[in-house]
CSV table of C-alpha atoms and ligand atoms in Angstrom, one decimal:
chain,number,residue,atom,x,y,z
A,83,MET,CA,35.3,-4.1,-14.3
A,84,THR,CA,33.5,-2.8,-17.4
A,85,ASP,CA,34.7,0.5,-19.0
A,86,PRO,CA,31.7,2.5,-17.7
A,87,THR,CA,32.1,1.2,-14.1
A,88,ARG,CA,35.8,1.9,-14.3
A,89,ALA,CA,35.1,5.6,-15.2
A,90,VAL,CA,32.6,6.2,-12.4
A,91,ALA,CA,34.8,4.4,-9.9
A,92,ASP,CA,37.8,6.5,-11.0
A,93,ARG,CA,35.7,9.6,-10.3
A,94,ALA,CA,34.8,8.5,-6.9
A,95,ALA,CA,38.4,7.6,-6.1
A,96,ALA,CA,39.7,11.0,-7.5
A,97,GLY,CA,37.0,12.8,-5.5
A,98,PHE,CA,38.1,11.0,-2.3
A,99,THR,CA,41.8,12.0,-2.9
A,100,THR,CA,40.9,15.7,-3.7
A,101,GLN,CA,38.6,16.1,-0.7
A,102,TYR,CA,40.5,14.1,2.0
A,103,GLY,CA,44.0,13.4,0.7
A,104,GLY,CA,45.4,9.9,0.3
A,105,GLN,CA,43.8,6.8,-1.1
A,106,ALA,CA,40.4,5.4,-0.1
A,107,ALA,CA,40.4,2.0,1.7
A,108,GLY,CA,38.1,0.6,-1.0
A,109,ARG,CA,35.3,1.3,-3.6
A,110,TRP,CA,31.8,-0.1,-3.5
A,111,ALA,CA,29.4,0.0,-6.4
A,112,ALA,CA,25.6,-0.4,-6.5
A,113,PRO,CA,23.4,-0.2,-9.7
A,114,GLY,CA,20.1,1.6,-10.6
A,115,ARG,CA,17.4,-0.7,-12.0
A,116,VAL,CA,14.5,-1.0,-14.4
A,117,ASN,CA,11.6,-3.2,-13.4
A,118,LEU,CA,10.7,-5.6,-16.3
A,119,ILE,CA,7.2,-6.0,-14.9
A,120,GLY,CA,5.3,-5.9,-11.6
A,121,GLU,CA,4.5,-2.2,-10.8
A,122,HIS,CA,3.1,-1.1,-7.4
A,123,THR,CA,2.9,-4.8,-6.4
A,124,ASP,CA,5.8,-4.7,-3.9
A,125,TYR,CA,3.9,-2.9,-1.1
A,126,ASN,CA,1.0,-5.2,-1.8
A,127,GLU,CA,3.2,-8.2,-0.8
A,128,GLY,CA,3.1,-9.4,-4.5
A,129,PHE,CA,5.8,-10.1,-7.1
A,130,VAL,CA,8.2,-8.0,-9.0
A,131,LEU,CA,10.8,-8.8,-11.8
A,132,PRO,CA,13.5,-6.1,-11.9
A,133,PHE,CA,17.0,-6.2,-13.3
A,134,ALA,CA,20.0,-4.1,-12.5
A,135,LEU,CA,21.3,-1.5,-15.0
A,136,PRO,CA,24.9,-1.0,-16.1
A,137,LEU,CA,24.6,2.5,-14.5
A,138,GLN,CA,26.0,2.6,-11.0
A,139,THR,CA,26.7,4.7,-7.9
A,140,VAL,CA,30.2,4.2,-6.5
A,141,VAL,CA,31.3,5.1,-3.0
A,142,ALA,CA,35.1,5.5,-2.3
A,143,ALA,CA,35.6,5.4,1.5
A,144,ASP,CA,37.8,4.9,4.5
A,145,ARG,CA,37.2,4.8,8.3
A,146,GLN,CA,37.7,7.8,10.5
A,147,ASP,CA,38.3,7.6,14.3
A,148,ALA,CA,35.7,10.1,15.3
A,149,GLU,CA,32.1,9.0,15.4
A,150,GLN,CA,31.5,11.2,12.5
A,151,TRP,CA,30.6,10.8,8.8
A,152,THR,CA,31.9,13.1,6.1
A,153,VAL,CA,30.4,12.8,2.7
A,154,TRP,CA,31.3,14.5,-0.6
A,155,SER,CA,29.1,14.0,-3.7
A,156,GLU,CA,30.2,14.9,-7.2
A,157,LEU,CA,26.6,15.8,-8.1
A,158,SER,CA,26.5,18.9,-6.0
A,159,ASP,CA,30.3,19.1,-5.4
A,160,GLU,CA,29.3,19.6,-1.8
A,161,THR,CA,30.7,18.0,1.4
A,162,ILE,CA,28.4,17.5,4.5
A,163,THR,CA,29.3,16.2,7.9
A,164,PHE,CA,27.0,14.6,10.5
A,165,GLY,CA,27.7,13.1,13.8
A,166,ALA,CA,26.0,10.6,16.3
A,167,ASP,CA,23.4,13.2,17.4
A,168,ASP,CA,22.3,13.5,13.7
A,169,VAL,CA,21.7,9.8,13.5
A,170,ALA,CA,20.1,9.4,16.9
A,171,GLU,CA,16.7,10.3,15.4
A,172,ALA,CA,15.3,10.0,12.0
A,173,GLY,CA,15.0,13.0,9.7
A,174,ARG,CA,17.8,15.2,11.2
A,175,VAL,CA,19.9,15.3,8.1
A,176,THR,CA,17.8,16.4,5.0
A,177,GLY,CA,18.6,16.6,1.2
A,178,TRP,CA,20.7,14.0,-0.5
A,179,GLY,CA,22.7,13.5,2.7
A,180,ALA,CA,19.6,11.9,4.3
A,181,TYR,CA,20.1,8.7,2.2
A,182,VAL,CA,23.6,8.3,3.6
A,183,ALA,CA,22.6,9.3,7.2
A,184,GLY,CA,19.6,7.1,6.9
A,185,VAL,CA,21.7,4.1,6.3
A,186,VAL,CA,23.9,4.9,9.3
A,187,TRP,CA,20.8,5.4,11.4
A,188,ALA,CA,19.3,2.1,10.2
A,189,LEU,CA,22.4,0.1,10.9
A,190,ARG,CA,22.8,1.6,14.4
A,191,GLU,CA,19.1,1.0,15.1
A,192,ALA,CA,19.6,-2.6,14.1
A,193,GLY,CA,22.4,-2.8,16.7
A,194,HIS,CA,25.5,-2.6,14.4
A,195,PRO,CA,28.5,-0.6,15.7
A,196,VAL,CA,28.9,1.6,12.5
A,197,PRO,CA,32.4,3.0,12.1
A,198,GLY,CA,33.0,6.7,11.5
A,199,ALA,CA,33.9,7.2,7.8
A,200,ARG,CA,34.8,9.5,5.0
A,201,LEU,CA,33.0,8.9,1.7
A,202,ALA,CA,33.2,10.2,-1.8
A,203,ILE,CA,30.3,9.5,-4.1
A,204,ALA,CA,30.1,9.4,-7.9
A,205,SER,CA,27.1,8.2,-9.9
A,206,ASP,CA,26.0,7.5,-13.4
A,207,VAL,CA,22.4,6.8,-12.3
A,208,PRO,CA,20.4,9.9,-13.3
A,209,LEU,CA,18.4,11.6,-10.6
A,210,GLY,CA,14.6,11.8,-10.9
A,211,ALA,CA,14.4,9.4,-13.9
A,212,GLY,CA,12.8,6.6,-12.0
A,213,LEU,CA,15.8,4.4,-12.2
A,214,SER,CA,16.3,4.1,-8.4
A,215,SER,CA,19.2,6.5,-7.8
A,216,SER,CA,18.3,6.7,-4.2
A,217,ALA,CA,18.3,2.9,-3.7
A,218,ALA,CA,21.7,2.7,-5.5
A,219,LEU,CA,23.1,5.3,-3.2
A,220,GLU,CA,21.8,3.6,-0.1
A,221,SER,CA,23.0,0.2,-1.3
A,222,ALA,CA,26.5,1.4,-2.2
A,223,VAL,CA,26.8,3.2,1.2
A,224,LEU,CA,25.5,0.2,3.0
A,225,ALA,CA,28.0,-2.1,1.3
A,226,ALA,CA,30.8,0.4,2.2
A,227,LEU,CA,30.0,0.7,5.9
A,228,LEU,CA,29.4,-3.1,6.3
A,229,ASP,CA,32.9,-3.8,5.0
A,230,LEU,CA,34.7,-0.9,6.7
A,231,GLY,CA,33.2,-2.0,10.1
A,232,GLY,CA,33.6,-5.7,9.5
A,233,LEU,CA,29.9,-6.0,10.1
A,234,GLU,CA,27.9,-9.1,9.3
A,235,LEU,CA,24.6,-8.7,7.6
A,236,PRO,CA,23.5,-11.4,5.1
A,237,ALA,CA,22.6,-10.1,1.5
A,238,GLU,CA,18.9,-11.1,2.0
A,239,SER,CA,18.7,-8.9,5.0
A,240,GLN,CA,20.2,-5.8,3.5
A,241,PRO,CA,17.4,-4.5,1.3
A,242,ARG,CA,15.0,-4.3,4.3
A,243,LEU,CA,17.6,-2.3,6.2
A,244,ALA,CA,18.2,0.1,3.2
A,245,GLN,CA,14.4,0.4,2.7
A,246,ARG,CA,14.0,1.4,6.5
A,247,ALA,CA,16.6,4.2,5.9
A,248,GLU,CA,14.3,5.4,3.0
A,249,ASN,CA,10.9,4.9,4.7
A,250,VAL,CA,11.7,6.2,8.2
A,251,TYR,CA,14.8,8.4,8.0
A,252,VAL,CA,14.0,10.1,4.7
A,253,GLY,CA,10.3,9.6,5.0
A,254,ALA,CA,9.4,8.1,1.6
A,255,PRO,CA,6.8,5.2,1.8
A,256,THR,CA,8.4,3.0,-0.8
A,257,GLY,CA,8.3,-0.8,-1.1
A,258,ILE,CA,11.2,-3.3,-1.1
A,259,MET,CA,11.8,-3.7,-4.8
A,260,ASP,CA,14.4,-1.0,-5.5
A,261,GLN,CA,16.8,-1.9,-2.7
A,262,SER,CA,16.4,-5.6,-3.5
A,263,ALA,CA,17.2,-5.0,-7.1
A,264,SER,CA,20.3,-2.9,-6.4
A,265,ILE,CA,21.7,-5.5,-3.9
A,266,ARG,CA,20.4,-8.9,-5.1
A,267,CYS,CA,20.5,-8.7,-9.0
A,268,ARG,CA,22.9,-10.7,-11.1
A,269,ALA,CA,24.2,-10.1,-14.5
A,270,GLY,CA,22.2,-11.8,-17.3
A,271,HIS,CA,19.2,-12.4,-15.0
A,272,ALA,CA,16.0,-10.7,-13.8
A,273,LEU,CA,15.3,-10.9,-10.1
A,274,PHE,CA,12.0,-12.7,-9.4
A,275,LEU,CA,11.2,-11.4,-5.9
A,276,ASP,CA,8.3,-12.4,-3.7
A,277,CYS,CA,7.8,-9.3,-1.7
A,278,ARG,CA,5.9,-11.1,1.1
A,279,ASP,CA,8.7,-13.4,2.3
A,280,GLU,CA,11.5,-11.9,0.2
A,281,SER,CA,12.5,-15.1,-1.5
A,282,VAL,CA,14.2,-14.7,-4.8
A,283,GLU,CA,14.8,-16.7,-7.9
A,284,GLN,CA,17.3,-15.6,-10.5
A,285,ILE,CA,15.5,-15.8,-13.9
A,286,PRO,CA,17.8,-16.1,-16.9
A,287,PHE,CA,17.1,-13.1,-19.1
A,288,ASP,CA,19.3,-13.7,-22.1
A,289,LEU,CA,18.6,-10.9,-24.5
A,290,ASP,CA,21.6,-11.5,-26.8
A,291,ALA,CA,20.7,-15.1,-27.4
A,292,ALA,CA,17.2,-14.1,-28.4
A,293,GLY,CA,18.5,-11.3,-30.7
A,294,LEU,CA,16.7,-8.8,-28.6
A,295,ALA,CA,17.4,-5.6,-26.6
A,296,VAL,CA,15.8,-3.6,-24.0
A,297,LEU,CA,15.6,0.2,-24.9
A,298,VAL,CA,15.1,2.4,-21.9
A,299,ILE,CA,13.5,5.7,-22.8
A,300,ASP,CA,13.9,8.5,-20.3
A,301,SER,CA,10.5,10.5,-20.8
A,302,ARG,CA,12.1,13.6,-19.4
A,303,ALA,CA,8.7,14.5,-18.2
A,304,PRO,CA,8.7,16.6,-15.0
A,305,HIS,CA,7.6,14.6,-12.0
A,306,ARG,CA,4.1,15.8,-11.3
A,307,HIS,CA,3.2,15.3,-7.6
A,308,ALA,CA,4.8,12.0,-7.6
A,309,ASP,CA,5.3,11.7,-3.9
A,310,GLY,CA,1.8,12.5,-3.0
A,311,GLU,CA,0.3,10.3,-5.7
A,312,TYR,CA,2.5,7.4,-4.8
A,313,ALA,CA,1.2,7.5,-1.2
A,314,ALA,CA,-2.4,7.9,-2.3
A,315,ARG,CA,-2.0,4.7,-4.5
A,316,ARG,CA,-0.7,2.9,-1.5
A,317,ARG,CA,-3.6,4.0,0.7
A,318,SER,CA,-6.1,3.0,-1.9
A,319,CYS,CA,-4.6,-0.5,-2.1
A,320,GLU,CA,-4.6,-0.8,1.7
A,321,ALA,CA,-8.3,0.3,1.7
A,322,GLY,CA,-9.1,-2.3,-1.0
A,323,ALA,CA,-7.3,-5.1,1.1
A,324,ARG,CA,-9.2,-4.0,4.3
A,325,ALA,CA,-12.6,-4.0,2.4
A,326,LEU,CA,-11.8,-7.4,1.1
A,327,GLY,CA,-10.8,-8.8,4.4
A,328,VAL,CA,-7.3,-9.8,3.2
A,329,ALA,CA,-3.9,-9.1,4.6
A,330,ALA,CA,-2.7,-7.7,1.3
A,331,LEU,CA,-4.0,-7.5,-2.3
A,332,ARG,CA,-1.5,-10.3,-3.0
A,333,ASP,CA,-4.0,-12.6,-1.4
A,334,VAL,CA,-6.6,-12.0,-4.2
A,335,GLY,CA,-6.0,-14.3,-7.1
A,336,VAL,CA,-7.1,-13.4,-10.7
A,337,ASP,CA,-9.6,-16.2,-10.6
A,338,GLN,CA,-11.3,-14.4,-7.6
A,339,LEU,CA,-11.1,-11.0,-9.2
A,340,ASP,CA,-14.7,-10.6,-10.4
A,341,THR,CA,-16.1,-11.6,-7.0
A,342,ALA,CA,-13.8,-9.4,-5.2
A,343,LEU,CA,-14.5,-6.3,-7.5
A,344,ALA,CA,-18.2,-6.9,-7.0
A,345,ARG,CA,-17.7,-6.5,-3.1
A,346,LEU,CA,-16.1,-3.0,-3.5
A,347,ASP,CA,-18.5,0.0,-3.6
A,348,ASP,CA,-15.9,2.4,-4.8
A,349,GLU,CA,-15.1,2.5,-8.6
A,350,GLU,CA,-11.7,4.0,-8.1
A,351,THR,CA,-10.7,1.3,-5.5
A,352,ARG,CA,-12.0,-1.2,-7.9
A,353,ARG,CA,-9.7,0.0,-10.7
A,354,ARG,CA,-6.6,0.1,-8.2
A,355,VAL,CA,-7.3,-3.4,-7.0
A,356,ARG,CA,-7.8,-4.7,-10.6
A,357,HIS,CA,-4.4,-3.3,-11.6
A,358,VAL,CA,-2.6,-4.9,-8.7
A,359,VAL,CA,-4.2,-8.3,-9.0
A,360,THR,CA,-3.8,-8.6,-12.8
A,361,GLU,CA,-0.2,-7.2,-12.5
A,362,ASP,CA,0.9,-10.0,-10.1
A,363,GLN,CA,-0.5,-12.5,-12.6
A,364,ARG,CA,1.4,-10.9,-15.4
A,365,VAL,CA,4.6,-11.2,-13.4
A,366,LEU,CA,4.0,-14.9,-12.9
A,367,ASP,CA,3.2,-15.4,-16.6
A,368,THR,CA,6.4,-13.4,-17.7
A,369,VAL,CA,8.4,-15.6,-15.4
A,370,ALA,CA,6.9,-18.8,-16.8
A,371,LEU,CA,7.8,-17.6,-20.3
A,372,LEU,CA,11.4,-16.6,-19.4
A,373,ARG,CA,11.9,-20.0,-17.7
A,374,ALA,CA,10.9,-21.6,-21.0
A,375,ALA,CA,13.4,-19.2,-22.8
A,376,ARG,CA,10.4,-17.6,-24.7
A,377,VAL,CA,11.8,-14.0,-24.3
A,378,ARG,CA,10.0,-12.7,-27.5
A,379,ASP,CA,6.7,-13.8,-26.1
A,380,ILE,CA,6.7,-11.6,-23.1
A,381,GLY,CA,6.1,-8.4,-25.2
A,382,PRO,CA,2.2,-8.5,-25.0
A,383,LEU,CA,2.5,-8.8,-21.2
A,384,LEU,CA,4.6,-5.7,-21.0
A,385,THR,CA,2.1,-3.8,-23.1
A,386,ALA,CA,-0.8,-5.0,-21.0
A,387,SER,CA,0.9,-3.9,-17.9
A,388,HIS,CA,1.2,-0.5,-19.4
A,389,VAL,CA,-2.5,-0.2,-20.3
A,390,SER,CA,-3.4,-1.4,-16.8
A,391,MET,CA,-1.1,1.4,-15.3
A,392,ARG,CA,-2.6,3.9,-17.7
A,393,ASP,CA,-6.3,3.1,-17.3
A,394,ASP,CA,-6.6,1.4,-13.9
A,395,PHE,CA,-3.8,2.6,-11.7
A,396,GLU,CA,-3.7,6.1,-13.5
A,397,ILE,CA,0.0,6.8,-13.0
A,398,THR,CA,1.1,7.5,-16.5
A,399,VAL,CA,1.5,11.0,-18.1
A,400,PRO,CA,1.3,12.1,-21.8
A,401,GLU,CA,5.0,11.9,-22.5
A,402,ILE,CA,5.1,8.3,-21.3
A,403,ASP,CA,2.1,7.2,-23.2
A,404,THR,CA,3.5,8.9,-26.3
A,405,ALA,CA,6.8,6.9,-25.9
A,406,VAL,CA,5.0,3.6,-25.4
A,407,GLU,CA,2.7,4.2,-28.5
A,408,ALA,CA,5.6,5.4,-30.7
A,409,ALA,CA,7.8,2.4,-29.7
A,410,LEU,CA,5.0,-0.1,-30.4
A,411,ALA,CA,4.2,1.6,-33.7
A,412,ALA,CA,7.8,1.4,-34.7
A,413,GLY,CA,7.9,-2.4,-34.1
A,414,ALA,CA,8.6,-3.0,-30.4
A,415,LEU,CA,7.5,-6.4,-29.2
A,416,GLY,CA,6.1,-4.7,-26.0
A,417,ALA,CA,6.6,-1.5,-24.1
A,418,ARG,CA,5.6,-0.2,-20.7
A,419,MET,CA,6.4,2.5,-18.1
A,420,THR,CA,8.8,1.3,-15.5
A,421,GLY,CA,9.0,2.5,-11.9
A,422,GLY,CA,6.7,4.5,-9.6
A,423,GLY,CA,5.1,6.6,-12.4
A,424,PHE,CA,4.1,10.3,-13.1
A,425,GLY,CA,7.2,10.6,-15.3
A,426,GLY,CA,10.4,8.5,-15.3
A,427,CYS,CA,11.3,5.8,-17.9
A,428,VAL,CA,9.7,3.6,-20.5
A,429,LEU,CA,11.2,0.3,-21.4
A,430,ALA,CA,10.7,-1.3,-24.8
A,431,LEU,CA,11.6,-4.9,-25.8
A,432,ILE,CA,12.9,-4.6,-29.3
A,433,ASP,CA,14.8,-6.6,-32.0
A,434,ALA,CA,18.5,-5.7,-31.3
A,435,ASP,CA,19.1,-4.4,-34.8
A,436,ARG,CA,16.2,-1.9,-34.5
A,437,ALA,CA,17.3,0.2,-31.6
A,438,ASP,CA,18.1,3.3,-33.6
A,439,GLU,CA,14.9,3.0,-35.6
A,440,VAL,CA,12.7,2.8,-32.4
A,441,ALA,CA,14.6,5.5,-30.7
A,442,ALA,CA,14.2,7.8,-33.7
A,443,ALA,CA,10.4,7.1,-33.9
A,444,VAL,CA,10.0,8.1,-30.2
A,445,THR,CA,12.0,11.2,-30.7
A,446,ALA,CA,10.0,12.2,-33.8
A,447,ALA,CA,6.7,11.5,-31.8
A,448,TYR,CA,8.0,13.8,-29.0
A,449,ALA,CA,8.9,16.5,-31.4
A,450,GLU,CA,5.5,16.4,-33.0
A,451,ARG,CA,3.8,17.0,-29.7
A,452,GLY,CA,6.4,19.6,-28.5
A,453,PHE,CA,7.8,17.6,-25.7
A,454,THR,CA,11.5,18.0,-24.5
A,455,ALA,CA,13.5,15.3,-26.5
A,456,PRO,CA,13.7,12.0,-24.6
A,457,GLY,CA,16.9,10.1,-23.7
A,458,THR,CA,17.4,6.7,-25.0
A,459,LEU,CA,19.8,3.8,-23.9
A,460,THR,CA,19.9,0.0,-24.6
A,461,VAL,CA,20.7,-2.0,-21.5
A,462,LEU,CA,21.6,-5.4,-20.4
A,463,PRO,CA,20.9,-7.1,-17.1
A,464,SER,CA,23.9,-6.2,-15.0
A,465,PRO,CA,25.4,-7.2,-11.6
A,466,GLY,CA,24.1,-6.0,-8.3
A,467,ALA,CA,26.1,-4.2,-5.5
A,468,THR,CA,29.7,-5.2,-5.0
A,469,ARG,CA,33.0,-4.2,-3.8
A,470,LEU,CA,35.2,-3.2,-6.7
A,471,PRO,CA,38.8,-4.6,-7.0
B,622,GAF,C1,9.0,3.1,-6.6
B,622,GAF,C2,9.1,2.4,-5.3
B,622,GAF,F1,10.4,2.8,-4.7
B,622,GAF,C3,9.1,0.9,-5.3
B,622,GAF,O1,9.1,0.4,-4.1
B,622,GAF,C4,7.9,0.4,-6.1
B,622,GAF,O2,6.7,0.6,-5.4
B,622,GAF,C5,7.8,1.2,-7.5
B,622,GAF,O3,7.9,2.6,-7.3
B,622,GAF,C6,6.5,0.9,-8.2
B,622,GAF,O4,6.5,-0.5,-8.6
B,622,GAF,O5,10.1,2.7,-7.4
């Protein structure tokens, strides 16, 4: 266990003891993620390339006899309890507890006899920063309940179940990327996921060997209508696919893009389609470079992805664009917004010895524009969900 994991795991274990008395039967951890490239491609059945962060959510838990789930979270220092009636139908538990109840609901819906449980949750994944705090919570709870109940669910089937909790129980129309990243990522690798058949390839992403680092910049931008805009982008993509007579935009190759765009009447839909089709290709190109250990060379693809999100998909905000421009001006090899958009984080690929310089340049650009100071953190590709020793 790394030191940061030990600290959050200790908080979960201590929270368990304070709330319920005694020791938890075990502790399960699941990470947040950044997406190296491939944004808004997952629900278009395309390609994504996330990696897990060293920031984790940890659940300390044990079984309880009653068909009841009692959950304490350090974030609100609040305990909630729900029973079988609350997970008989989606949406009955709201707020942060919905992510936990949603996992119980999805497991039961899939026919698994979920044991009653007492859970204590601690997390280092910041909320609302676009680093998948909800997928980390769902994935950690899922790992805990599977083990406590002795339930069999192969790792490749777990993301779909956690996604169902979020889509149906919580009601957020997200794709399969975040839960896949939290559950299936491996240390030192990015996860190349085909979101159509959910096949994965672990792509070595050895930043140290290349003398590079990934700097994650939390834009601290308030999320502006993120949920409504996310759903609107999804609808535009579906409309584009329908108009083109394909099952999903994944089925349009870059070599067919001009012909496809010429068949669309609506300028906005054309821009949305262009982003998704070119973004899928950028993922494939990034994977090809990483397979050849040409890590430095992926920089321009990251920046092109950002330009596409800014101009065609229109999901960036001024703080995010400022962070990308400042990082590039300070020598980053590439930079892009990561995650759903309308706030959240930027990742910049940088020479490892220039992290402080790039972070300072972004902070100075923010100050010049009067934005709230950004957060910065260098990260390495970390392990996916696991039971802690
Ligand atoms: C959010 C969603 F949860 C993902 O499914 C994905 O669509 C992403 O935005 C954009 O790539 O994180």
